[in-house]
């Protein structure tokens, strides 16, 4: 069971509009979370690792199905498509549809890296009524493209008679990846620690993405989709640190944590309320300071994305070799 402190932190996150998502490293940890009833009772969704057997994915989906059925954009299980297909739209779409058909659960989210091919496939899947976890969103420009793909896909789903409230979307920003790349560049530049801006690169990006989504939700397109039952895309922060539980708090967001990271976050003390809304100017200043210190954030984001995709592809190759 989780500690009393961890349970209290979960309650605070949920009260602030932050959905706690379970992030685990392997299928054994996922099975343990199902046995301990952490899914549903504590965590409201799950990000499962590559290579998780389909039966384990189904068990996780079944554990979270009551939350999904109750509505509110909860109860999803995110499962990755083969990252080796990330730049081949046709193969990626076929793989995503096959994965969705294999799991056979309404609350499964197909996880796609947001390459150009991934964004095109996202639109097709949403038009089919299949939920998507849009991963590796590391810039405002990429997030804007993803939100455009979301609108196009949901408009097509509406025209096809799909029940929009069942088509859920998470837009995931791996704040930890950007932090690591920015920190490495700062170290190479020799910038003094006192010159660092208040907050990290990842946290500043989160605040800018939150602002971007809020601006898009004020548009005419969203009013049409909402009137037909669509839920807004949820921003999901991944790969962060325990400190991010307090630093990335905003309505209709999600934070992916392992049980161990959650316990560490709980020991840091209570939340300080919303830390994203209205913080975009401070975030922009943080980006300006980082650029002044020699950190090219566009380049850092591109490098972080490329390295993560290569890591995912290599890991998939290794698992495929072992299983064969």
PDB file of N, CA, C and O in Angstrom, residues 241-307:
ATOM      1  N   UNK A 241      10.956  14.786 -12.236  1.00  0.00           N
ATOM      2  CA  UNK A 241      11.496  14.437 -10.923  1.00  0.00           C
ATOM      3  C   UNK A 241      10.393  14.560  -9.879  1.00  0.00           C
ATOM      4  O   UNK A 241       9.305  15.057 -10.152  1.00  0.00           O
ATOM      5  N   UNK A 242      10.691  14.124  -8.674  1.00  0.00           N
ATOM      6  CA  UNK A 242       9.717  14.215  -7.590  1.00  0.00           C
ATOM      7  C   UNK A 242       9.276  15.656  -7.373  1.00  0.00           C
ATOM      8  O   UNK A 242       8.104  15.928  -7.066  1.00  0.00           O
ATOM      9  N   UNK A 243      10.203  16.606  -7.563  1.00  0.00           N
ATOM     10  CA  UNK A 243       9.872  18.019  -7.361  1.00  0.00           C
ATOM     11  C   UNK A 243       8.797  18.513  -8.325  1.00  0.00           C
ATOM     12  O   UNK A 243       8.121  19.514  -8.054  1.00  0.00           O
ATOM     13  N   UNK A 244       8.628  17.832  -9.445  1.00  0.00           N
ATOM     14  CA  UNK A 244       7.658  18.287 -10.427  1.00  0.00           C
ATOM     15  C   UNK A 244       6.219  18.063  -9.982  1.00  0.00           C
ATOM     16  O   UNK A 244       5.300  18.644 -10.566  1.00  0.00           O
ATOM     17  N   UNK A 245       6.012  17.245  -8.982  1.00  0.00           N
ATOM     18  CA  UNK A 245       4.647  17.072  -8.472  1.00  0.00           C
ATOM     19  C   UNK A 245       4.094  18.397  -7.971  1.00  0.00           C
ATOM     20  O   UNK A 245       2.902  18.686  -8.129  1.00  0.00           O
ATOM     21  N   UNK A 246       4.942  19.219  -7.381  1.00  0.00           N
ATOM     22  CA  UNK A 246       4.509  20.535  -6.913  1.00  0.00           C
ATOM     23  C   UNK A 246       4.716  21.618  -7.957  1.00  0.00           C
ATOM     24  O   UNK A 246       4.025  22.635  -7.942  1.00  0.00           O
ATOM     25  N   UNK A 247       5.638  21.416  -8.882  1.00  0.00           N
ATOM     26  CA  UNK A 247       5.980  22.452  -9.842  1.00  0.00           C
ATOM     27  C   UNK A 247       5.186  22.421 -11.122  1.00  0.00           C
ATOM     28  O   UNK A 247       5.270  23.352 -11.929  1.00  0.00           O
ATOM     29  N   UNK A 248       4.415  21.346 -11.356  1.00  0.00           N
ATOM     30  CA  UNK A 248       3.646  21.212 -12.596  1.00  0.00           C
ATOM     31  C   UNK A 248       2.182  20.947 -12.256  1.00  0.00           C
ATOM     32  O   UNK A 248       1.643  19.878 -12.515  1.00  0.00           O
ATOM     33  N   UNK A 249       1.541  21.922 -11.670  1.00  0.00           N
ATOM     34  CA  UNK A 249       0.162  21.774 -11.197  1.00  0.00           C
ATOM     35  C   UNK A 249      -0.739  22.703 -11.980  1.00  0.00           C
ATOM     36  O   UNK A 249      -0.545  23.924 -11.981  1.00  0.00           O
ATOM     37  N   UNK A 250      -1.705  22.145 -12.686  1.00  0.00           N
ATOM     38  CA  UNK A 250      -2.647  22.944 -13.443  1.00  0.00           C
ATOM     39  C   UNK A 250      -3.854  22.116 -13.837  1.00  0.00           C
ATOM     40  O   UNK A 250      -3.790  20.880 -13.902  1.00  0.00           O
ATOM     41  N   UNK A 251      -4.953  22.771 -14.107  1.00  0.00           N
ATOM     42  CA  UNK A 251      -6.200  22.088 -14.428  1.00  0.00           C
ATOM     43  C   UNK A 251      -6.091  21.283 -15.720  1.00  0.00           C
ATOM     44  O   UNK A 251      -5.478  21.719 -16.692  1.00  0.00           O
ATOM     45  N   UNK A 252      -6.714  20.105 -15.707  1.00  0.00           N
ATOM     46  CA  UNK A 252      -6.756  19.208 -16.863  1.00  0.00           C
ATOM     47  C   UNK A 252      -5.361  18.858 -17.371  1.00  0.00           C
ATOM     48  O   UNK A 252      -5.068  18.900 -18.554  1.00  0.00           O
ATOM     49  N   UNK A 253      -4.493  18.538 -16.426  1.00  0.00           N
ATOM     50  CA  UNK A 253      -3.168  18.025 -16.761  1.00  0.00           C
ATOM     51  C   UNK A 253      -3.013  16.660 -16.092  1.00  0.00           C
ATOM     52  O   UNK A 253      -3.887  16.205 -15.357  1.00  0.00           O
ATOM     53  N   UNK A 254      -1.910  16.014 -16.372  1.00  0.00           N
ATOM     54  CA  UNK A 254      -1.616  14.721 -15.754  1.00  0.00           C
ATOM     55  C   UNK A 254      -0.121  14.639 -15.498  1.00  0.00           C
ATOM     56  O   UNK A 254       0.681  15.259 -16.198  1.00  0.00           O
ATOM     57  N   UNK A 255       0.233  13.871 -14.496  1.00  0.00           N
ATOM     58  CA  UNK A 255       1.635  13.683 -14.129  1.00  0.00           C
ATOM     59  C   UNK A 255       1.909  12.193 -14.004  1.00  0.00           C
ATOM     60  O   UNK A 255       1.229  11.495 -13.244  1.00  0.00           O
ATOM     61  N   UNK A 256       2.864  11.704 -14.788  1.00  0.00           N
ATOM     62  CA  UNK A 256       3.211  10.287 -14.767  1.00  0.00           C
ATOM     63  C   UNK A 256       4.320  10.039 -13.752  1.00  0.00           C
ATOM     64  O   UNK A 256       5.396  10.639 -13.849  1.00  0.00           O
ATOM     65  N   UNK A 257       4.045   9.168 -12.781  1.00  0.00           N
ATOM     66  CA  UNK A 257       4.987   8.869 -11.701  1.00  0.00           C
ATOM     67  C   UNK A 257       4.964   7.383 -11.384  1.00  0.00           C
ATOM     68  O   UNK A 257       3.919   6.731 -11.485  1.00  0.00           O
ATOM     69  N   UNK A 258       6.093   6.871 -10.967  1.00  0.00           N
ATOM     70  CA  UNK A 258       6.115   5.535 -10.380  1.00  0.00           C
ATOM     71  C   UNK A 258       5.688   5.640  -8.921  1.00  0.00           C
ATOM     72  O   UNK A 258       5.729   6.732  -8.331  1.00  0.00           O
ATOM     73  N   UNK A 259       5.273   4.545  -8.297  1.00  0.00           N
ATOM     74  CA  UNK A 259       4.947   4.605  -6.869  1.00  0.00           C
ATOM     75  C   UNK A 259       6.114   5.111  -6.028  1.00  0.00           C
ATOM     76  O   UNK A 259       5.911   5.850  -5.060  1.00  0.00           O
ATOM     77  N   UNK A 260       7.343   4.736  -6.400  1.00  0.00           N
ATOM     78  CA  UNK A 260       8.510   5.176  -5.645  1.00  0.00           C
ATOM     79  C   UNK A 260       8.718   6.692  -5.773  1.00  0.00           C
ATOM     80  O   UNK A 260       9.018   7.373  -4.794  1.00  0.00           O
ATOM     81  N   UNK A 261       8.536   7.217  -6.989  1.00  0.00           N
ATOM     82  CA  UNK A 261       8.683   8.658  -7.195  1.00  0.00           C
ATOM     83  C   UNK A 261       7.568   9.412  -6.470  1.00  0.00           C
ATOM     84  O   UNK A 261       7.784  10.506  -5.939  1.00  0.00           O
ATOM     85  N   UNK A 262       6.393   8.826  -6.458  1.00  0.00           N
ATOM     86  CA  UNK A 262       5.282   9.446  -5.724  1.00  0.00           C
ATOM     87  C   UNK A 262       5.608   9.550  -4.238  1.00  0.00           C
ATOM     88  O   UNK A 262       5.350  10.585  -3.600  1.00  0.00           O
ATOM     89  N   UNK A 263       6.184   8.503  -3.674  1.00  0.00           N
ATOM     90  CA  UNK A 263       6.544   8.535  -2.251  1.00  0.00           C
ATOM     91  C   UNK A 263       7.597   9.615  -1.989  1.00  0.00           C
ATOM     92  O   UNK A 263       7.523  10.323  -0.979  1.00  0.00           O
ATOM     93  N   UNK A 264       8.571   9.732  -2.899  1.00  0.00           N
ATOM     94  CA  UNK A 264       9.582  10.773  -2.722  1.00  0.00           C
ATOM     95  C   UNK A 264       8.951  12.165  -2.812  1.00  0.00           C
ATOM     96  O   UNK A 264       9.302  13.070  -2.046  1.00  0.00           O
ATOM     97  N   UNK A 265       8.036  12.336  -3.752  1.00  0.00           N
ATOM     98  CA  UNK A 265       7.361  13.628  -3.891  1.00  0.00           C
ATOM     99  C   UNK A 265       6.567  13.966  -2.635  1.00  0.00           C
ATOM    100  O   UNK A 265       6.531  15.121  -2.201  1.00  0.00           O
ATOM    101  N   UNK A 266       5.945  12.959  -2.041  1.00  0.00           N
ATOM    102  CA  UNK A 266       5.129  13.197  -0.844  1.00  0.00           C
ATOM    103  C   UNK A 266       5.969  13.677   0.324  1.00  0.00           C
ATOM    104  O   UNK A 266       5.495  14.456   1.167  1.00  0.00           O
ATOM    105  N   UNK A 267       7.223  13.243   0.374  1.00  0.00           N
ATOM    106  CA  UNK A 267       8.103  13.659   1.480  1.00  0.00           C
ATOM    107  C   UNK A 267       8.582  15.103   1.334  1.00  0.00           C
ATOM    108  O   UNK A 267       9.132  15.669   2.281  1.00  0.00           O
ATOM    109  N   UNK A 268       8.367  15.689   0.164  1.00  0.00           N
ATOM    110  CA  UNK A 268       8.808  17.075  -0.059  1.00  0.00           C
ATOM    111  C   UNK A 268       7.816  18.099   0.475  1.00  0.00           C
ATOM    112  O   UNK A 268       8.094  19.296   0.467  1.00  0.00           O
ATOM    113  N   UNK A 269       6.651  17.639   0.893  1.00  0.00           N
ATOM    114  CA  UNK A 269       5.675  18.562   1.471  1.00  0.00           C
ATOM    115  C   UNK A 269       4.465  18.753   0.588  1.00  0.00           C
ATOM    116  O   UNK A 269       4.380  18.207  -0.524  1.00  0.00           O
ATOM    117  N   UNK A 270       3.500  19.538   1.044  1.00  0.00           N
ATOM    118  CA  UNK A 270       2.244  19.721   0.315  1.00  0.00           C
ATOM    119  C   UNK A 270       2.425  20.574  -0.933  1.00  0.00           C
ATOM    120  O   UNK A 270       3.439  21.245  -1.121  1.00  0.00           O
ATOM    121  N   UNK A 271       1.401  20.555  -1.785  1.00  0.00           N
ATOM    122  CA  UNK A 271       1.406  21.386  -2.981  1.00  0.00           C
ATOM    123  C   UNK A 271       1.232  22.856  -2.623  1.00  0.00           C
ATOM    124  O   UNK A 271       0.757  23.190  -1.539  1.00  0.00           O
ATOM    125  N   UNK A 272       1.593  23.714  -3.583  1.00  0.00           N
ATOM    126  CA  UNK A 272       1.466  25.155  -3.378  1.00  0.00           C
ATOM    127  C   UNK A 272       0.407  25.763  -4.285  1.00  0.00           C
ATOM    128  O   UNK A 272       0.434  26.949  -4.572  1.00  0.00           O
ATOM    129  N   UNK A 273      -0.533  24.943  -4.738  1.00  0.00           N
ATOM    130  CA  UNK A 273      -1.573  25.426  -5.627  1.00  0.00           C
ATOM    131  C   UNK A 273      -1.127  25.386  -7.081  1.00  0.00           C
ATOM    132  O   UNK A 273      -0.100  24.794  -7.430  1.00  0.00           O
ATOM    133  N   UNK A 274      -1.912  26.016  -7.944  1.00  0.00           N
ATOM    134  CA  UNK A 274      -1.651  26.036  -9.374  1.00  0.00           C
ATOM    135  C   UNK A 274      -0.318  26.740  -9.654  1.00  0.00           C
ATOM    136  O   UNK A 274      -0.084  27.849  -9.196  1.00  0.00           O
ATOM    137  N   UNK A 275       0.538  26.079 -10.432  1.00  0.00           N
ATOM    138  CA  UNK A 275       1.845  26.666 -10.780  1.00  0.00           C
ATOM    139  C   UNK A 275       2.004  26.851 -12.287  1.00  0.00           C
ATOM    140  O   UNK A 275       3.115  27.141 -12.757  1.00  0.00           O
ATOM    141  N   UNK A 276       0.918  26.675 -13.059  1.00  0.00           N
ATOM    142  CA  UNK A 276       0.982  26.801 -14.509  1.00  0.00           C
ATOM    143  C   UNK A 276       0.167  27.971 -15.050  1.00  0.00           C
ATOM    144  O   UNK A 276       0.611  28.676 -15.954  1.00  0.00           O
ATOM    145  N   UNK A 277      -1.009  28.177 -14.517  1.00  0.00           N
ATOM    146  CA  UNK A 277      -1.899  29.213 -15.033  1.00  0.00           C
ATOM    147  C   UNK A 277      -1.299  30.601 -14.824  1.00  0.00           C
ATOM    148  O   UNK A 277      -0.884  30.956 -13.719  1.00  0.00           O
ATOM    149  N   UNK A 278      -1.244  31.380 -15.893  1.00  0.00           N
ATOM    150  CA  UNK A 278      -0.752  32.745 -15.799  1.00  0.00           C
ATOM    151  C   UNK A 278       0.745  32.866 -15.605  1.00  0.00           C
ATOM    152  O   UNK A 278       1.241  33.958 -15.296  1.00  0.00           O
ATOM    153  N   UNK A 279       1.499  31.784 -15.819  1.00  0.00           N
ATOM    154  CA  UNK A 279       2.948  31.805 -15.614  1.00  0.00           C
ATOM    155  C   UNK A 279       3.731  31.869 -16.924  1.00  0.00           C
ATOM    156  O   UNK A 279       4.943  31.675 -16.929  1.00  0.00           O
ATOM    157  N   UNK A 280       3.046  32.145 -18.032  1.00  0.00           N
ATOM    158  CA  UNK A 280       3.721  32.066 -19.325  1.00  0.00           C
ATOM    159  C   UNK A 280       4.756  33.178 -19.517  1.00  0.00           C
ATOM    160  O   UNK A 280       5.770  32.964 -20.186  1.00  0.00           O
ATOM    161  N   UNK A 281       4.530  34.346 -18.935  1.00  0.00           N
ATOM    162  CA  UNK A 281       5.514  35.424 -19.092  1.00  0.00           C
ATOM    163  C   UNK A 281       6.811  35.095 -18.366  1.00  0.00           C
ATOM    164  O   UNK A 281       7.915  35.327 -18.891  1.00  0.00           O
ATOM    165  N   UNK A 282       6.686  34.536 -17.159  1.00  0.00           N
ATOM    166  CA  UNK A 282       7.885  34.107 -16.430  1.00  0.00           C
ATOM    167  C   UNK A 282       8.593  32.983 -17.174  1.00  0.00           C
ATOM    168  O   UNK A 282       9.836  32.919 -17.210  1.00  0.00           O
ATOM    169  N   UNK A 283       7.816  32.101 -17.794  1.00  0.00           N
ATOM    170  CA  UNK A 283       8.405  31.006 -18.558  1.00  0.00           C
ATOM    171  C   UNK A 283       9.153  31.531 -19.775  1.00  0.00           C
ATOM    172  O   UNK A 283      10.247  31.061 -20.104  1.00  0.00           O
ATOM    173  N   UNK A 284       8.566  32.526 -20.434  1.00  0.00           N
ATOM    174  CA  UNK A 284       9.233  33.105 -21.597  1.00  0.00           C
ATOM    175  C   UNK A 284      10.553  33.773 -21.188  1.00  0.00           C
ATOM    176  O   UNK A 284      11.560  33.678 -21.897  1.00  0.00           O
ATOM    177  N   UNK A 285      10.545  34.415 -20.032  1.00  0.00           N
ATOM    178  CA  UNK A 285      11.769  35.034 -19.528  1.00  0.00           C
ATOM    179  C   UNK A 285      12.819  33.970 -19.209  1.00  0.00           C
ATOM    180  O   UNK A 285      14.019  34.170 -19.459  1.00  0.00           O
ATOM    181  N   UNK A 286      12.373  32.840 -18.649  1.00  0.00           N
ATOM    182  CA  UNK A 286      13.306  31.752 -18.365  1.00  0.00           C
ATOM    183  C   UNK A 286      13.952  31.253 -19.649  1.00  0.00           C
ATOM    184  O   UNK A 286      15.166  30.998 -19.702  1.00  0.00           O
ATOM    185  N   UNK A 287      13.166  31.126 -20.704  1.00  0.00           N
ATOM    186  CA  UNK A 287      13.719  30.714 -21.993  1.00  0.00           C
ATOM    187  C   UNK A 287      14.726  31.740 -22.510  1.00  0.00           C
ATOM    188  O   UNK A 287      15.774  31.384 -23.058  1.00  0.00           O
ATOM    189  N   UNK A 288      14.410  33.022 -22.341  1.00  0.00           N
ATOM    190  CA  UNK A 288      15.320  34.084 -22.787  1.00  0.00           C
ATOM    191  C   UNK A 288      16.655  33.992 -22.061  1.00  0.00           C
ATOM    192  O   UNK A 288      17.731  34.129 -22.669  1.00  0.00           O
ATOM    193  N   UNK A 289      16.592  33.762 -20.753  1.00  0.00           N
ATOM    194  CA  UNK A 289      17.821  33.648 -19.967  1.00  0.00           C
ATOM    195  C   UNK A 289      18.631  32.432 -20.409  1.00  0.00           C
ATOM    196  O   UNK A 289      19.865  32.500 -20.561  1.00  0.00           O
ATOM    197  N   UNK A 290      17.977  31.322 -20.636  1.00  0.00           N
ATOM    198  CA  UNK A 290      18.672  30.118 -21.087  1.00  0.00           C
ATOM    199  C   UNK A 290      19.354  30.361 -22.427  1.00  0.00           C
ATOM    200  O   UNK A 290      20.505  29.953 -22.640  1.00  0.00           O
ATOM    201  N   UNK A 291      18.653  31.007 -23.334  1.00  0.00           N
ATOM    202  CA  UNK A 291      19.250  31.318 -24.636  1.00  0.00           C
ATOM    203  C   UNK A 291      20.466  32.235 -24.467  1.00  0.00           C
ATOM    204  O   UNK A 291      21.497  32.060 -25.116  1.00  0.00           O
ATOM    205  N   UNK A 292      20.352  33.204 -23.549  1.00  0.00           N
ATOM    206  CA  UNK A 292      21.448  34.138 -23.303  1.00  0.00           C
ATOM    207  C   UNK A 292      22.667  33.414 -22.741  1.00  0.00           C
ATOM    208  O   UNK A 292      23.809  33.821 -22.966  1.00  0.00           O
ATOM    209  N   UNK A 293      22.410  32.335 -22.011  1.00  0.00           N
ATOM    210  CA  UNK A 293      23.503  31.558 -21.428  1.00  0.00           C
ATOM    211  C   UNK A 293      24.073  30.528 -22.400  1.00  0.00           C
ATOM    212  O   UNK A 293      24.925  29.723 -22.027  1.00  0.00           O
ATOM    213  N   UNK A 294      23.568  30.537 -23.623  1.00  0.00           N
ATOM    214  CA  UNK A 294      24.138  29.661 -24.633  1.00  0.00           C
ATOM    215  C   UNK A 294      23.369  28.398 -24.915  1.00  0.00           C
ATOM    216  O   UNK A 294      23.869  27.510 -25.618  1.00  0.00           O
ATOM    217  N   UNK A 295      22.135  28.278 -24.393  1.00  0.00           N
ATOM    218  CA  UNK A 295      21.334  27.085 -24.627  1.00  0.00           C
ATOM    219  C   UNK A 295      20.356  27.353 -25.773  1.00  0.00           C
ATOM    220  O   UNK A 295      19.407  28.125 -25.620  1.00  0.00           O
ATOM    221  N   UNK A 296      20.587  26.741 -26.913  1.00  0.00           N
ATOM    222  CA  UNK A 296      19.669  26.827 -28.049  1.00  0.00           C
ATOM    223  C   UNK A 296      18.560  25.810 -27.796  1.00  0.00           C
ATOM    224  O   UNK A 296      18.738  24.607 -27.992  1.00  0.00           O
ATOM    225  N   UNK A 297      17.411  26.293 -27.348  1.00  0.00           N
ATOM    226  CA  UNK A 297      16.349  25.387 -26.904  1.00  0.00           C
ATOM    227  C   UNK A 297      15.720  24.615 -28.058  1.00  0.00           C
ATOM    228  O   UNK A 297      15.310  23.469 -27.874  1.00  0.00           O
ATOM    229  N   UNK A 298      15.641  25.214 -29.236  1.00  0.00           N
ATOM    230  CA  UNK A 298      15.111  24.488 -30.395  1.00  0.00           C
ATOM    231  C   UNK A 298      16.015  23.310 -30.735  1.00  0.00           C
ATOM    232  O   UNK A 298      15.558  22.192 -30.986  1.00  0.00           O
ATOM    233  N   UNK A 299      17.297  23.576 -30.725  1.00  0.00           N
ATOM    234  CA  UNK A 299      18.258  22.507 -30.997  1.00  0.00           C
ATOM    235  C   UNK A 299      18.249  21.471 -29.887  1.00  0.00           C
ATOM    236  O   UNK A 299      18.305  20.260 -30.140  1.00  0.00           O
ATOM    237  N   UNK A 300      18.159  21.924 -28.639  1.00  0.00           N
ATOM    238  CA  UNK A 300      18.122  21.001 -27.503  1.00  0.00           C
ATOM    239  C   UNK A 300      16.919  20.073 -27.592  1.00  0.00           C
ATOM    240  O   UNK A 300      17.022  18.872 -27.333  1.00  0.00           O
ATOM    241  N   UNK A 301      15.759  20.623 -27.981  1.00  0.00           N
ATOM    242  CA  UNK A 301      14.554  19.810 -28.109  1.00  0.00           C
ATOM    243  C   UNK A 301      14.714  18.782 -29.221  1.00  0.00           C
ATOM    244  O   UNK A 301      14.337  17.610 -29.055  1.00  0.00           O
ATOM    245  N   UNK A 302      15.288  19.200 -30.363  1.00  0.00           N
ATOM    246  CA  UNK A 302      15.471  18.276 -31.484  1.00  0.00           C
ATOM    247  C   UNK A 302      16.435  17.154 -31.124  1.00  0.00           C
ATOM    248  O   UNK A 302      16.201  15.984 -31.450  1.00  0.00           O
ATOM    249  N   UNK A 303      17.512  17.498 -30.428  1.00  0.00           N
ATOM    250  CA  UNK A 303      18.486  16.485 -30.016  1.00  0.00           C
ATOM    251  C   UNK A 303      17.868  15.521 -29.008  1.00  0.00           C
ATOM    252  O   UNK A 303      18.045  14.293 -29.101  1.00  0.00           O
ATOM    253  N   UNK A 304      17.130  16.057 -28.047  1.00  0.00           N
ATOM    254  CA  UNK A 304      16.496  15.203 -27.033  1.00  0.00           C
ATOM    255  C   UNK A 304      15.501  14.249 -27.680  1.00  0.00           C
ATOM    256  O   UNK A 304      15.444  13.061 -27.333  1.00  0.00           O
ATOM    257  N   UNK A 305      14.729  14.749 -28.639  1.00  0.00           N
ATOM    258  CA  UNK A 305      13.758  13.892 -29.336  1.00  0.00           C
ATOM    259  C   UNK A 305      14.469  12.785 -30.110  1.00  0.00           C
ATOM    260  O   UNK A 305      14.075  11.613 -30.045  1.00  0.00           O
ATOM    261  N   UNK A 306      15.511  13.159 -30.843  1.00  0.00           N
ATOM    262  CA  UNK A 306      16.234  12.173 -31.647  1.00  0.00           C
ATOM    263  C   UNK A 306      16.851  11.094 -30.756  1.00  0.00           C
ATOM    264  O   UNK A 306      16.731   9.888 -31.062  1.00  0.00           O
ATOM    265  N   UNK A 307      17.478  11.502 -29.666  1.00  0.00           N
ATOM    266  CA  UNK A 307      18.113  10.519 -28.779  1.00  0.00           C
ATOM    267  C   UNK A 307      17.090   9.583 -28.156  1.00  0.00           C
ATOM    268  O   UNK A 307      17.315   8.376 -28.029  1.00  0.00           O
TER     269      UNK A 307
END
